[in-house]
Amino acid sequence: MEQQTAQARWEHHTQRPLLALAVLFAVAYAVPIVDSSAGHSLTAACTVVEWVVWGAFAADYVARLALAGERKEFVRRHWLDLCAVVVPMLQPLRLLRMIATLLLVGRRARMAEQIRLTTYVAGAVVGLLMFGSLAVLSVERDAPDGNIRTLGDALWWSFTTMTTVGYGDHAPTTGLGRMIAVGLMLSGIALLGVVTANIAAWFLARFEKDDVEERRQTEAIEALTEEVRALRAEVAELRETPVERVEG
């Protein structure tokens, strides 16, 4: 029980710092892509920041594992976190670091009870649009047959891809770019399903609340009707009583 309390306390105190580091990671990831003229020193500094942020999330996973009461159960339930920590070590690609950090941020955000589903979905949409645009721009900008050359093109492509509209005016031509497109399409479909389910659940809860309120009002009216009937019966009895006394 003490270990579980320590784990919960750790997760509570480290949540905001890790989210702040995730924002720092987003800036470090975006700068070399948006500013194509960035020098070697700036690019190297951004790469160091990316690895430091990923290392912080990896250390967070190790700390949570150490504080867990049942470590095997923790690994089984958080296998996606483990993959996000291990994959960048196997292949130091910037895209893998980005995906791993997004996964770890998402897993930690889900643990926060104060973050509502709508906020999480909105954050996921913005994050996917931003990182999807930056990722496809980084791999398509220098492609010989590529047609995604600017950040505006990348944002437009990401939005149409996530919404599964696909106008076709911009499309990836490299293998890695198409993999990013598949990920965005699947993510867009999943988020649309979550939003639809959330809206449906809200309407059902609203209707159920209205039904409960209607039943409560109906029961109150029935109870009031019974009281009125009882009062009428008493009044009628009081009216008849004096007459009976006089006749007697």
Tab-separated table of C-alpha atoms in Angstrom:
chain	number	residue	atom	x	y	z
A	1	MET	CA	0.000	0.000	0.000
A	2	GLU	CA	2.883	2.391	0.804
A	3	GLN	CA	4.484	1.617	-2.563
A	4	GLN	CA	1.238	2.354	-4.382
A	5	THR	CA	0.895	5.616	-2.477
A	6	ALA	CA	4.473	6.539	-3.345
A	7	GLN	CA	3.830	5.747	-7.024
A	8	ALA	CA	0.681	7.862	-7.089
A	9	ARG	CA	2.504	10.692	-5.339
A	10	TRP	CA	5.344	10.488	-7.875
A	11	GLU	CA	2.915	10.586	-10.810
A	12	HIS	CA	1.089	13.560	-9.315
A	13	HIS	CA	4.229	15.627	-8.721
A	14	THR	CA	5.930	14.811	-12.039
A	15	GLN	CA	2.971	15.236	-14.364
A	16	ARG	CA	3.253	19.003	-14.944
A	17	PRO	CA	7.067	19.055	-15.272
A	18	LEU	CA	6.877	16.263	-17.852
A	19	LEU	CA	4.203	18.093	-19.818
A	20	ALA	CA	6.397	21.204	-19.770
A	21	LEU	CA	9.294	19.102	-21.061
A	22	ALA	CA	7.017	17.783	-23.800
A	23	VAL	CA	6.358	21.364	-24.923
A	24	LEU	CA	10.117	21.967	-24.916
A	25	PHE	CA	10.536	18.826	-27.032
A	26	ALA	CA	7.952	20.146	-29.512
A	27	VAL	CA	9.887	23.402	-29.890
A	28	ALA	CA	13.213	21.597	-30.293
A	29	TYR	CA	11.708	19.250	-32.868
A	30	ALA	CA	10.065	22.055	-34.857
A	31	VAL	CA	12.876	24.611	-35.015
A	32	PRO	CA	15.268	22.756	-37.380
A	33	ILE	CA	12.363	21.793	-39.659
A	34	VAL	CA	10.651	25.172	-39.854
A	35	ASP	CA	13.959	27.069	-40.104
A	36	SER	CA	15.697	25.226	-42.914
A	37	SER	CA	18.639	27.630	-42.665
A	38	ALA	CA	19.391	26.677	-39.061
A	39	GLY	CA	23.069	26.176	-38.437
A	40	HIS	CA	24.762	23.016	-37.260
A	41	SER	CA	25.101	24.253	-33.679
A	42	LEU	CA	21.378	25.058	-33.373
A	43	THR	CA	20.400	21.716	-34.898
A	44	ALA	CA	22.772	19.875	-32.554
A	45	ALA	CA	21.357	21.764	-29.544
A	46	CYS	CA	17.801	20.839	-30.547
A	47	THR	CA	18.841	17.200	-30.924
A	48	VAL	CA	20.343	17.251	-27.429
A	49	VAL	CA	17.117	18.722	-26.034
A	50	GLU	CA	15.089	15.977	-27.736
A	51	TRP	CA	17.244	13.250	-26.213
A	52	VAL	CA	17.165	14.906	-22.781
A	53	VAL	CA	13.364	15.088	-22.827
A	54	TRP	CA	13.089	11.497	-23.980
A	55	GLY	CA	15.548	10.542	-21.218
A	56	ALA	CA	13.364	12.289	-18.646
A	57	PHE	CA	10.360	10.238	-19.724
A	58	ALA	CA	12.464	7.082	-19.684
A	59	ALA	CA	13.636	7.889	-16.145
A	60	ASP	CA	10.007	8.514	-15.186
A	61	TYR	CA	9.069	5.045	-16.428
A	62	VAL	CA	11.920	3.462	-14.459
A	63	ALA	CA	10.905	5.347	-11.311
A	64	ARG	CA	7.259	4.302	-11.662
A	65	LEU	CA	8.381	0.719	-12.207
A	66	ALA	CA	10.535	0.846	-9.066
A	67	LEU	CA	7.643	2.233	-7.020
A	68	ALA	CA	5.080	-0.224	-8.377
A	69	GLY	CA	3.848	-2.875	-5.981
A	70	GLU	CA	3.571	-5.588	-8.643
A	71	ARG	CA	6.293	-4.882	-11.188
A	72	LYS	CA	5.349	-7.667	-13.595
A	73	GLU	CA	1.780	-6.434	-13.609
A	74	PHE	CA	3.011	-2.876	-14.145
A	75	VAL	CA	5.079	-3.944	-17.175
A	76	ARG	CA	2.137	-5.920	-18.569
A	77	ARG	CA	-0.277	-3.015	-18.193
A	78	HIS	CA	2.202	-0.405	-19.458
A	79	TRP	CA	3.859	-2.319	-22.285
A	80	LEU	CA	3.310	0.585	-24.669
A	81	ASP	CA	5.318	2.841	-22.360
A	82	LEU	CA	8.141	0.287	-22.393
A	83	CYS	CA	8.128	0.167	-26.200
A	84	ALA	CA	8.235	3.958	-26.351
A	85	VAL	CA	11.273	3.934	-24.058
A	86	VAL	CA	13.166	1.137	-25.845
A	87	VAL	CA	12.501	1.874	-29.553
A	88	PRO	CA	14.527	5.122	-29.816
A	89	MET	CA	17.522	3.331	-28.273
A	90	LEU	CA	17.442	0.739	-31.055
A	91	GLN	CA	17.362	3.273	-33.886
A	92	PRO	CA	18.161	6.922	-33.100
A	93	LEU	CA	15.820	8.501	-35.647
A	94	ARG	CA	14.216	11.854	-34.868
A	95	LEU	CA	10.839	10.553	-36.011
A	96	LEU	CA	11.041	7.623	-33.595
A	97	ARG	CA	11.953	9.957	-30.755
A	98	MET	CA	8.958	12.093	-31.656
A	99	ILE	CA	6.576	9.117	-31.728
A	100	ALA	CA	7.974	7.740	-28.481
A	101	THR	CA	7.629	11.068	-26.691
A	102	LEU	CA	4.063	11.510	-27.954
A	103	LEU	CA	3.163	8.061	-26.669
A	104	LEU	CA	4.682	8.716	-23.261
A	105	VAL	CA	2.989	12.107	-22.957
A	106	GLY	CA	-0.339	10.556	-23.907
A	107	ARG	CA	0.023	7.743	-21.385
A	108	ARG	CA	0.853	10.150	-18.566
A	109	ALA	CA	-1.965	12.500	-19.559
A	110	ARG	CA	-4.478	9.648	-19.342
A	111	MET	CA	-3.453	9.033	-15.744
A	112	ALA	CA	-4.543	12.529	-14.753
A	113	GLU	CA	-8.128	12.320	-13.558
A	114	GLN	CA	-8.562	16.085	-13.811
A	115	ILE	CA	-7.987	16.036	-17.574
A	116	ARG	CA	-11.321	15.518	-19.244
A	117	LEU	CA	-11.797	13.452	-22.378
A	118	THR	CA	-12.653	16.466	-24.503
A	119	THR	CA	-9.458	18.241	-23.481
A	120	TYR	CA	-7.429	15.131	-24.176
A	121	VAL	CA	-8.965	14.671	-27.630
A	122	ALA	CA	-8.451	18.350	-28.501
A	123	GLY	CA	-4.832	18.125	-27.394
A	124	ALA	CA	-4.352	14.931	-29.383
A	125	VAL	CA	-5.763	16.558	-32.525
A	126	VAL	CA	-3.511	19.603	-32.209
A	127	GLY	CA	-0.478	17.462	-31.418
A	128	LEU	CA	-1.051	15.109	-34.334
A	129	LEU	CA	-1.625	17.979	-36.742
A	130	MET	CA	1.527	19.748	-35.613
A	131	PHE	CA	3.848	16.770	-35.432
A	132	GLY	CA	2.356	15.150	-38.527
A	133	SER	CA	2.962	18.336	-40.497
A	134	LEU	CA	6.519	18.706	-39.235
A	135	ALA	CA	7.328	15.038	-39.790
A	136	VAL	CA	6.028	14.913	-43.361
A	137	LEU	CA	7.699	18.228	-44.180
A	138	SER	CA	11.046	16.954	-42.916
A	139	VAL	CA	10.954	13.884	-45.184
A	140	GLU	CA	9.146	15.341	-48.222
A	141	ARG	CA	10.705	18.786	-48.592
A	142	ASP	CA	13.882	17.479	-50.232
A	143	ALA	CA	12.275	14.574	-52.115
A	144	PRO	CA	12.825	14.833	-55.915
A	145	ASP	CA	9.149	14.330	-56.772
A	146	GLY	CA	7.752	15.798	-53.560
A	147	ASN	CA	5.016	18.430	-53.608
A	148	ILE	CA	4.999	19.283	-49.893
A	149	ARG	CA	7.568	22.056	-49.747
A	150	THR	CA	6.314	24.523	-47.141
A	151	LEU	CA	4.828	24.356	-43.655
A	152	GLY	CA	1.508	25.599	-45.046
A	153	ASP	CA	1.400	22.717	-47.529
A	154	ALA	CA	2.216	20.282	-44.732
A	155	LEU	CA	-0.499	21.649	-42.423
A	156	TRP	CA	-3.110	21.527	-45.179
A	157	TRP	CA	-2.093	17.977	-46.069
A	158	SER	CA	-2.204	16.866	-42.412
A	159	PHE	CA	-5.667	18.355	-41.904
A	160	THR	CA	-7.150	16.757	-45.025
A	161	THR	CA	-5.474	13.446	-44.188
A	162	MET	CA	-6.673	13.316	-40.574
A	163	THR	CA	-10.220	14.102	-41.656
A	164	THR	CA	-9.878	11.435	-44.398
A	165	VAL	CA	-10.931	13.992	-47.034
A	166	GLY	CA	-7.809	13.627	-49.142
A	167	TYR	CA	-8.131	16.226	-51.916
A	168	GLY	CA	-4.993	14.878	-53.542
A	169	ASP	CA	-3.439	18.286	-54.239
A	170	HIS	CA	-0.627	17.357	-51.845
A	171	ALA	CA	0.538	13.812	-51.210
A	172	PRO	CA	3.700	12.155	-49.884
A	173	THR	CA	5.954	10.440	-52.396
A	174	THR	CA	8.480	8.763	-50.085
A	175	GLY	CA	7.975	5.533	-48.198
A	176	LEU	CA	8.411	7.190	-44.816
A	177	GLY	CA	6.026	9.966	-45.784
A	178	ARG	CA	3.368	7.422	-46.728
A	179	MET	CA	3.864	5.655	-43.408
A	180	ILE	CA	3.214	8.983	-41.686
A	181	ALA	CA	0.089	9.365	-43.821
A	182	VAL	CA	-1.198	5.942	-42.745
A	183	GLY	CA	-0.612	6.836	-39.101
A	184	LEU	CA	-2.460	10.130	-39.467
A	185	MET	CA	-5.415	8.501	-41.221
A	186	LEU	CA	-5.764	5.809	-38.569
A	187	SER	CA	-5.390	8.403	-35.811
A	188	GLY	CA	-8.008	10.624	-37.429
A	189	ILE	CA	-10.486	7.749	-37.659
A	190	ALA	CA	-9.813	6.763	-34.049
A	191	LEU	CA	-10.239	10.325	-32.757
A	192	LEU	CA	-13.428	10.755	-34.774
A	193	GLY	CA	-14.758	7.578	-33.164
A	194	VAL	CA	-13.848	8.862	-29.707
A	195	VAL	CA	-15.541	12.209	-30.334
A	196	THR	CA	-18.658	10.523	-31.735
A	197	ALA	CA	-18.846	8.143	-28.790
A	198	ASN	CA	-18.335	11.013	-26.352
A	199	ILE	CA	-21.132	13.060	-27.931
A	200	ALA	CA	-23.446	10.034	-27.974
A	201	ALA	CA	-22.674	9.301	-24.324
A	202	TRP	CA	-23.423	12.947	-23.438
A	203	PHE	CA	-26.795	12.803	-25.164
A	204	LEU	CA	-27.650	9.478	-23.523
A	205	ALA	CA	-26.685	10.827	-20.111
A	206	ARG	CA	-28.732	13.952	-20.795
A	207	PHE	CA	-31.769	11.947	-21.846
A	208	GLU	CA	-31.399	9.654	-18.844
A	209	LYS	CA	-31.174	12.682	-16.562
A	210	ASP	CA	-34.306	14.135	-18.147
A	211	ASP	CA	-36.103	10.800	-17.707
A	212	VAL	CA	-35.118	10.642	-14.054
A	213	GLU	CA	-36.296	14.219	-13.526
A	214	GLU	CA	-39.571	13.464	-15.320
A	215	ARG	CA	-40.150	10.357	-13.218
A	216	ARG	CA	-39.405	12.338	-10.059
A	217	GLN	CA	-41.885	15.024	-11.035
A	218	THR	CA	-44.503	12.404	-11.927
A	219	GLU	CA	-44.069	10.708	-8.563
A	220	ALA	CA	-44.327	14.071	-6.810
A	221	ILE	CA	-47.553	14.883	-8.691
A	222	GLU	CA	-49.007	11.467	-7.841
A	223	ALA	CA	-48.112	11.924	-4.179
A	224	LEU	CA	-49.658	15.392	-4.169
A	225	THR	CA	-52.791	14.011	-5.814
A	226	GLU	CA	-53.115	11.371	-3.104
A	227	GLU	CA	-52.714	14.031	-0.417
A	228	VAL	CA	-55.419	16.167	-2.049
A	229	ARG	CA	-57.752	13.158	-2.158
A	230	ALA	CA	-57.065	12.418	1.498
A	231	LEU	CA	-57.738	16.049	2.423
A	232	ARG	CA	-61.013	16.014	0.479
A	233	ALA	CA	-62.059	12.866	2.290
A	234	GLU	CA	-61.281	14.449	5.654
A	235	VAL	CA	-63.161	17.631	4.753
A	236	ALA	CA	-66.160	15.594	3.623
A	237	GLU	CA	-66.090	13.618	6.870
A	238	LEU	CA	-65.918	16.815	8.942
A	239	ARG	CA	-68.893	18.220	7.067
A	240	GLU	CA	-70.972	15.113	7.707
A	241	THR	CA	-70.134	14.808	11.421
A	242	PRO	CA	-72.196	17.768	12.772
A	243	VAL	CA	-75.232	16.634	10.831
A	244	GLU	CA	-75.019	13.202	12.382
A	245	ARG	CA	-74.818	14.755	15.897
A	246	VAL	CA	-77.951	16.862	15.327
A	247	GLU	CA	-79.932	13.902	14.052
A	248	GLY	CA	-78.793	11.928	17.068
